[in-house]
Short mmCIF file of C-alpha atoms in Angstrom, two decimals:
data_model
loop_
_atom_site.label_atom_id
_atom_site.label_comp_id
_atom_site.label_asym_id
_atom_site.label_seq_id
_atom_site.Cartn_x
_atom_site.Cartn_y
_atom_site.Cartn_z
CA ALA X 1 18.60 94.54 -12.43
CA GLY X 2 21.23 97.24 -12.70
CA VAL X 3 21.28 97.76 -8.94
CA PHE X 4 21.67 94.03 -8.36
CA VAL X 5 24.67 93.79 -10.70
CA LEU X 6 26.23 96.83 -9.05
CA LEU X 7 25.97 95.21 -5.61
CA LEU X 8 27.67 92.06 -6.85
CA VAL X 9 30.49 94.09 -8.35
CA LEU X 10 30.96 96.04 -5.14
CA SER X 11 30.97 92.90 -2.97
CA THR X 12 33.60 91.19 -5.06
CA SER X 13 35.73 94.29 -5.23
CA SER X 14 35.67 95.22 -1.56
CA SER X 15 39.23 94.10 -0.97
CA PHE X 16 40.44 96.65 -3.49
CA LEU X 17 38.54 99.46 -1.75
CA LEU X 18 40.18 98.88 1.66
CA SER X 19 43.26 100.86 2.65
CA ASP X 20 46.59 99.01 2.98
CA ASP X 21 46.67 99.25 6.77
CA GLY X 22 42.98 99.22 7.52
CA GLY X 23 41.59 96.38 9.66
CA GLN X 24 44.82 94.30 9.73
CA SER X 25 46.26 94.26 13.22
CA ASP X 26 48.18 90.95 12.98
CA ALA X 27 51.05 90.47 10.60
CA SER X 28 50.79 87.38 8.40
CA THR X 29 53.11 84.49 9.32
CA PHE X 30 52.65 82.78 5.96
CA ASN X 31 55.71 83.53 3.89
CA PRO X 32 56.24 80.64 1.47
CA ASP X 33 59.63 80.03 -0.10
CA TRP X 34 59.31 78.10 -3.34
CA VAL X 35 62.20 75.81 -4.14
CA ARG X 36 62.44 73.84 -7.35
CA PHE X 37 64.54 70.70 -7.51
CA ASP X 38 64.87 67.77 -9.85
CA VAL X 39 65.44 64.16 -8.74
CA ARG X 40 68.30 62.58 -10.61
CA GLU X 41 67.15 59.48 -12.49
CA GLY X 42 68.20 56.22 -10.82
CA VAL X 43 69.19 57.84 -7.53
CA TYR X 44 67.15 55.32 -5.49
CA ASN X 45 69.03 52.43 -7.03
CA GLU X 46 72.18 53.66 -5.32
CA ALA X 47 70.63 53.71 -1.86
CA PHE X 48 71.91 51.10 0.55
CA GLY X 49 71.56 50.26 4.21
CA LEU X 50 73.69 48.70 6.89
CA LEU X 51 73.04 45.25 8.35
CA ASP X 52 73.54 45.09 12.08
CA GLU X 53 75.00 41.64 12.68
CA HIS X 54 75.43 42.20 16.37
CA LEU X 55 73.87 39.34 18.35
CA VAL X 56 72.14 39.88 21.65
CA ASN X 57 72.63 37.29 24.35
CA GLU X 58 69.56 35.16 24.94
CA GLU X 59 68.00 35.13 28.37
CA ARG X 60 65.77 32.07 28.54
CA ALA X 61 64.54 30.28 31.61
CA PRO X 62 65.95 26.71 31.61
CA LEU X 63 62.48 25.19 31.25
CA ALA X 64 60.25 23.45 28.73
CA LEU X 65 56.58 24.22 29.34
CA SER X 66 53.89 21.96 27.89
CA THR X 67 50.29 21.12 28.70
CA PHE X 68 51.56 17.77 29.94
CA GLY X 69 54.04 19.19 32.44
CA THR X 70 57.10 21.37 33.08
CA PHE X 71 60.60 20.02 32.40
CA ASP X 72 63.51 21.66 34.23
CA ALA X 73 66.94 20.70 35.51
CA GLN X 74 65.41 18.62 38.31
CA GLY X 75 62.95 16.61 36.23
CA LEU X 76 59.30 16.69 35.18
CA GLU X 77 56.49 18.30 37.16
CA LEU X 78 53.14 17.09 35.91
CA LEU X 79 50.42 19.65 35.29
CA ARG X 80 47.61 17.12 35.02
CA PRO X 81 46.74 13.62 36.24
CA VAL X 82 48.34 10.89 34.13
CA PRO X 83 47.87 7.11 34.38
CA ALA X 84 51.02 5.37 35.60
CA ASP X 85 51.45 3.27 32.45
CA LEU X 86 51.49 6.43 30.31
CA LEU X 87 54.50 7.76 32.24
CA GLU X 88 56.73 5.07 30.75
CA PRO X 89 59.45 6.55 28.49
CA ARG X 90 59.43 6.36 24.72
CA PHE X 91 62.73 4.87 23.53
CA ASP X 92 63.22 7.06 20.42
CA THR X 93 62.85 10.55 21.94
CA LEU X 94 64.50 12.90 24.43
CA LEU X 95 63.57 16.32 25.81
CA LEU X 96 66.70 18.53 25.91
CA ILE X 97 67.00 21.70 28.01
CA VAL X 98 69.26 24.20 26.23
CA SER X 99 71.42 26.62 28.23
CA ASN X 100 71.93 30.30 27.45
CA GLU X 101 75.60 29.74 26.63
CA MET X 102 74.70 29.10 22.99
CA ARG X 103 71.98 30.51 20.84
CA LEU X 104 69.03 28.15 20.52
CA HIS X 105 69.11 28.40 16.73
CA ASP X 106 72.74 27.33 16.61
CA VAL X 107 72.17 24.39 18.95
CA ARG X 108 69.19 23.25 16.89
CA SER X 109 71.23 23.43 13.68
CA GLU X 110 74.09 21.40 15.15
CA LEU X 111 71.74 18.74 16.48
CA ASN X 112 69.94 18.46 13.13
CA ASP X 113 73.30 17.86 11.44
CA GLN X 114 74.02 14.91 13.71
CA PRO X 115 73.54 11.54 11.94
CA GLY X 116 70.57 9.56 13.17
CA LEU X 117 68.93 12.53 14.93
CA ALA X 118 66.14 14.98 14.10
CA VAL X 119 64.87 17.94 16.11
CA ARG X 120 61.10 17.48 16.07
CA GLU X 121 59.65 20.21 18.28
CA PHE X 122 60.58 23.40 20.09
CA ILE X 123 58.98 23.55 23.53
CA ALA X 124 59.33 27.06 24.92
CA PRO X 125 61.30 28.61 26.31
CA SER X 126 64.35 26.30 26.22
CA GLY X 127 63.23 22.81 25.27
CA LEU X 128 63.97 20.78 22.15
CA LEU X 129 62.23 17.47 21.53
CA VAL X 130 64.56 15.24 19.51
CA GLN X 131 64.09 11.83 17.92
CA GLY X 132 66.78 9.39 16.96
CA THR X 133 68.57 6.11 17.40
CA PRO X 134 69.86 5.21 20.91
CA SER X 135 73.42 6.20 20.00
CA ALA X 136 72.33 9.49 18.46
CA LEU X 137 70.22 10.34 21.51
CA THR X 138 73.17 9.68 23.80
CA GLN X 139 75.37 12.02 21.76
CA ALA X 140 72.66 14.71 21.74
CA GLY X 141 72.44 14.61 25.54
CA GLU X 142 76.21 15.18 25.73
CA HIS X 143 76.13 18.34 23.61
CA PRO X 144 77.97 21.12 25.52
CA ALA X 145 74.94 23.44 25.37
CA ILE X 146 72.55 20.91 26.93
CA ILE X 147 71.85 21.37 30.63
CA THR X 148 69.96 18.13 31.02
CA ALA X 149 68.17 15.50 28.95
CA HIS X 150 64.86 13.95 30.02
CA ALA X 151 63.08 10.82 28.91
CA VAL X 152 59.74 11.64 27.27
CA PRO X 153 56.66 9.86 28.69
CA ILE X 154 54.49 8.18 26.08
CA GLY X 155 51.52 10.10 27.50
CA MET X 156 52.85 13.25 25.80
CA PHE X 157 51.86 11.70 22.47
CA LEU X 158 48.22 11.32 23.52
CA HIS X 159 45.81 14.25 23.16
CA ASP X 160 44.54 15.72 26.44
CA ASP X 161 40.91 14.97 25.61
CA LEU X 162 41.71 11.29 25.05
CA MET X 163 43.75 11.26 28.25
CA ASP X 164 40.66 12.43 30.13
CA ILE X 165 38.61 9.60 28.63
CA VAL X 166 41.22 7.07 29.73
CA LEU X 167 41.30 8.56 33.23
CA PHE X 168 37.63 9.03 33.94
CA GLU X 169 36.00 6.22 32.02
CA GLU X 170 36.95 2.60 31.49
CA GLY X 171 40.66 3.05 30.91
CA GLU X 172 42.16 2.61 27.46
CA THR X 173 39.34 0.29 26.43
CA ALA X 174 37.10 3.39 26.39
CA LEU X 175 38.96 4.53 23.27
CA GLN X 176 38.17 1.40 21.32
CA GLY X 177 35.56 1.98 18.65
CA LEU X 178 36.11 5.75 18.58
CA LEU X 179 36.89 7.59 15.36
CA LEU X 180 40.43 8.90 15.95
CA ARG X 181 43.25 10.47 14.04
CA MET X 182 46.97 9.72 13.95
CA ASP X 183 49.33 12.55 13.02
CA GLY X 184 52.91 11.98 11.98
CA TRP X 185 55.94 14.21 12.36
CA ARG X 186 56.81 17.23 10.26
CA ASP X 187 60.05 18.30 8.65
CA ASP X 188 61.00 21.43 6.73
CA GLY X 189 58.89 20.25 3.80
CA GLY X 190 55.73 19.59 5.82
CA PRO X 191 54.07 16.42 7.20
CA VAL X 192 55.87 13.12 6.61
CA ASP X 193 54.66 9.54 6.45
CA THR X 194 57.96 7.82 7.13
CA VAL X 195 60.57 8.20 9.84
CA SER X 196 63.99 7.16 8.55
CA LEU X 197 67.05 8.02 10.65
CA SER X 198 70.43 6.30 10.34
CA ASP X 199 73.32 7.01 12.73
CA ASP X 200 77.07 6.72 12.15
CA THR X 201 77.12 3.15 13.50
CA GLY X 202 74.70 1.96 10.84
CA VAL X 203 71.68 1.61 13.13
CA LEU X 204 68.48 2.57 11.31
CA LEU X 205 65.23 3.87 12.80
CA ASN X 206 62.58 3.40 10.12
CA GLN X 207 58.78 3.19 10.16
CA ASN X 208 55.83 4.23 7.99
CA LEU X 209 52.76 5.70 9.68
CA GLY X 210 50.42 4.21 7.09
CA GLU X 211 51.53 0.72 8.08
CA VAL X 212 50.75 1.53 11.72
CA ALA X 213 47.31 2.86 10.74
CA SER X 214 46.48 -0.33 8.88
CA GLU X 215 47.30 -2.36 12.00
CA VAL X 216 45.41 -0.36 14.64
CA PHE X 217 42.49 1.22 12.74
CA ASP X 218 39.36 -0.32 11.30
CA ASP X 219 37.87 1.41 8.25
CA TRP X 220 40.91 3.67 8.03
CA ARG X 221 41.75 6.27 5.42
CA ALA X 222 44.60 8.65 4.64
CA TRP X 223 43.52 12.28 4.68
CA ASP X 224 46.92 13.56 3.64
CA THR X 225 50.61 12.78 4.03
CA GLY X 226 51.14 11.90 7.68
CA ARG X 227 47.44 12.08 8.61
CA TYR X 228 45.31 8.96 9.07
CA GLU X 229 41.76 8.52 10.33
CA GLY X 230 40.03 5.37 11.49
CA THR X 231 38.12 3.53 14.19
CA LEU X 232 40.50 2.33 16.90
CA SER X 233 40.51 -1.44 17.21
CA ALA X 234 41.33 -3.49 20.32
CA VAL X 235 45.01 -2.57 20.63
CA ASP X 236 47.39 -1.95 23.51
CA LEU X 237 47.46 1.84 23.83
CA THR X 238 50.95 1.90 25.34
CA VAL X 239 52.31 -0.09 22.40
CA LEU X 240 50.66 2.28 19.91
CA LEU X 241 52.07 5.39 21.58
CA ARG X 242 55.60 3.95 21.36
CA GLN X 243 55.56 3.80 17.55
CA PRO X 244 58.32 6.08 16.14
CA SER X 245 56.22 7.36 13.23
CA LEU X 246 53.46 8.62 15.57
CA MET X 247 53.58 12.22 16.70
CA GLN X 248 50.11 12.34 18.27
CA LEU X 249 46.95 10.27 18.67
CA ARG X 250 44.00 12.63 18.90
CA PRO X 251 40.25 12.92 18.37
CA ASP X 252 39.16 13.11 14.77
CA PRO X 253 38.44 16.77 14.03
CA ALA X 254 34.74 17.25 13.31
CA PHE X 255 33.88 19.88 10.71
CA SER X 256 30.31 21.01 10.22
CA ALA X 257 28.51 24.00 8.81
CA PHE X 258 25.64 25.60 10.72
CA ASN X 259 23.43 27.84 8.66
CA ASP X 260 21.40 29.24 11.55
CA GLN X 261 23.88 32.05 12.31
CA SER X 262 24.22 33.58 8.86
CA ARG X 263 22.01 36.58 9.62
CA GLY X 264 24.21 37.59 12.51
CA HIS X 265 27.46 37.09 10.57
CA MET X 266 26.19 39.13 7.63
CA LYS X 267 24.70 41.77 9.96
CA THR X 268 21.30 41.47 8.31
CA ASN X 269 19.15 41.03 11.41
CA THR X 270 17.13 44.11 10.52
CA MET X 271 15.66 43.79 7.05
CA THR X 272 14.45 46.76 5.05
CA THR X 273 12.38 46.40 1.89
CA TYR X 274 13.45 48.72 -0.91
CA PHE X 275 11.17 47.34 -3.64
CA THR X 276 8.97 50.08 -5.10
CA THR X 277 6.94 47.85 -7.45
CA ASP X 278 4.40 45.12 -6.93
CA LEU X 279 6.38 42.63 -9.03
CA ASP X 280 6.61 39.38 -7.07
CA GLY X 281 7.59 36.79 -9.66
CA SER X 282 4.12 35.36 -10.11
CA GLY X 283 3.81 33.29 -13.25
CA GLN X 284 7.57 32.76 -13.44
CA ILE X 285 9.65 29.63 -12.80
CA VAL X 286 13.08 30.05 -11.18
CA GLY X 287 15.68 27.29 -11.42
CA VAL X 288 18.05 26.67 -8.48
CA ALA X 289 20.85 24.07 -8.52
CA ASP X 290 22.37 23.55 -5.08
CA ALA X 291 23.00 21.04 -2.28
CA GLY X 292 19.44 19.87 -1.72
CA LEU X 293 16.01 21.12 -0.74
CA ASP X 294 13.78 20.86 2.32
CA GLU X 295 10.42 20.94 0.56
CA ASP X 296 8.57 21.01 3.88
CA HIS X 297 10.43 24.11 5.03
CA GLY X 298 7.24 26.20 4.87
CA ASP X 299 8.46 29.06 2.70
CA PHE X 300 7.64 27.31 -0.59
CA GLY X 301 4.09 26.09 -0.09
CA THR X 302 2.90 24.38 -3.29
CA ARG X 303 5.28 26.34 -5.52
CA VAL X 304 7.88 23.57 -5.97
CA VAL X 305 7.08 22.43 -9.52
CA GLY X 306 10.16 20.21 -9.87
CA ASN X 307 12.74 18.69 -7.54
CA TYR X 308 15.23 16.39 -9.20
CA ASP X 309 18.27 14.38 -8.14
CA VAL X 310 21.12 15.02 -10.61
CA ILE X 311 23.82 13.17 -8.65
CA GLY X 312 22.14 9.80 -8.63
CA ASP X 313 22.12 9.08 -4.88
CA GLY X 314 18.34 8.74 -4.84
CA SER X 315 17.68 11.76 -2.60
CA THR X 316 16.97 15.45 -3.07
CA ALA X 317 16.92 16.23 0.67
CA ASP X 318 19.13 18.96 2.13
CA LYS X 319 20.59 16.64 4.77
CA HIS X 320 24.01 18.14 5.46
CA SER X 321 24.48 21.89 5.12
CA GLY X 322 21.02 23.41 4.54
CA HIS X 323 22.62 25.56 1.86
CA GLY X 324 20.22 24.68 -0.93
CA THR X 325 17.19 25.55 1.19
CA HIS X 326 18.88 28.77 2.34
CA VAL X 327 19.55 29.90 -1.24
CA SER X 328 16.06 28.97 -2.43
CA CYS X 329 14.50 31.00 0.39
CA THR X 330 16.64 33.97 -0.58
CA VAL X 331 15.39 33.67 -4.16
CA LEU X 332 11.69 33.03 -3.63
CA GLY X 333 10.89 32.24 0.01
CA SER X 334 7.55 33.56 1.26
CA GLY X 335 8.91 34.57 4.67
CA PHE X 336 6.64 32.12 6.52
CA ARG X 337 9.53 30.70 8.59
CA GLY X 338 12.05 33.51 8.69
CA GLY X 339 9.89 36.57 9.07
CA TYR X 340 10.93 38.09 5.73
CA GLY X 341 10.59 36.91 2.16
CA GLY X 342 12.85 36.39 -0.77
CA VAL X 343 13.17 38.40 -3.94
CA ALA X 344 10.41 36.71 -5.98
CA GLN X 345 7.98 35.53 -3.33
CA ALA X 346 5.32 34.24 -5.74
CA ALA X 347 7.57 32.50 -8.28
CA ASP X 348 7.59 28.74 -8.75
CA LEU X 349 10.72 26.69 -8.01
CA TYR X 350 12.46 24.16 -10.21
CA PHE X 351 15.23 22.59 -8.11
CA GLN X 352 18.18 20.33 -8.93
CA ALA X 353 19.83 18.57 -5.97
CA MET X 354 23.60 18.30 -6.52
CA GLU X 355 25.02 16.97 -3.22
CA ASN X 356 25.31 13.37 -2.02
#
């Protein structure tokens, strides 16, 4: 033991036994200089920067590019087939091409300040879609920064997918009976139901989108301000697209949840069992309250001891999302359908269906 302690002492003391110049051929470059300083309290509150208000000239091509077509100084070049009756102009709108002589932001602000006029859309790189009374539109087209003003075809207010149906099926009658959506314009506060523009001659452009929806839709409903859904009745499509409160007629967006991709999204394709006991939930009853249950799924066998409708719609089926069945399999599925089981594979299930 004494020898062992002596060796430890010698090994830890070897640096003291070496000569000053022995074994050191390179001079050390590490020569730290320690500086102590104190930060004065509140010094950051006195910091300030400089605002560069210098404006750079804009270099925009004198174009307005849309999926419908390209507007330039010469006119409109269509980018897709369009029925002739959908090329008719809409009386309350103009497409303005803005020159580089003024900043686009400044031109937009000046146009928005004009009575009876509203800038509705920016169409890159140099287009502004404006809406207004006839007098206000005339004044907007005479603004010194405007290169040219184009009439806007009513087809621009129809979604491309619906345009294809009109072209390749039975014309506008092919849209009748379809579940569609009407969207209104937006302002700085968000979607709006009503267009109300009054010019300096007293002419008023006023319409409510909800009133239009009630005329052209069967079984219609308002999803939100400026958004209406319904089944299109037998109406003249060109007349509908001319309505001032309409920004776009489009297919009704379909939202659905598919539960067959969850394993991939959660990156759980490879399952590993970490249970180290033989506990499987046998003799226990687990309660699950969720959307509904597919009792014939295969993972439950005869272990569903109760399945009750708590909403009152007369059904406990998992008809819409599959979420209730998914959760129940996670809790106590046998793995018969999915290849791996739930947590308590022998437990019984008491289920409450809570979705219409």
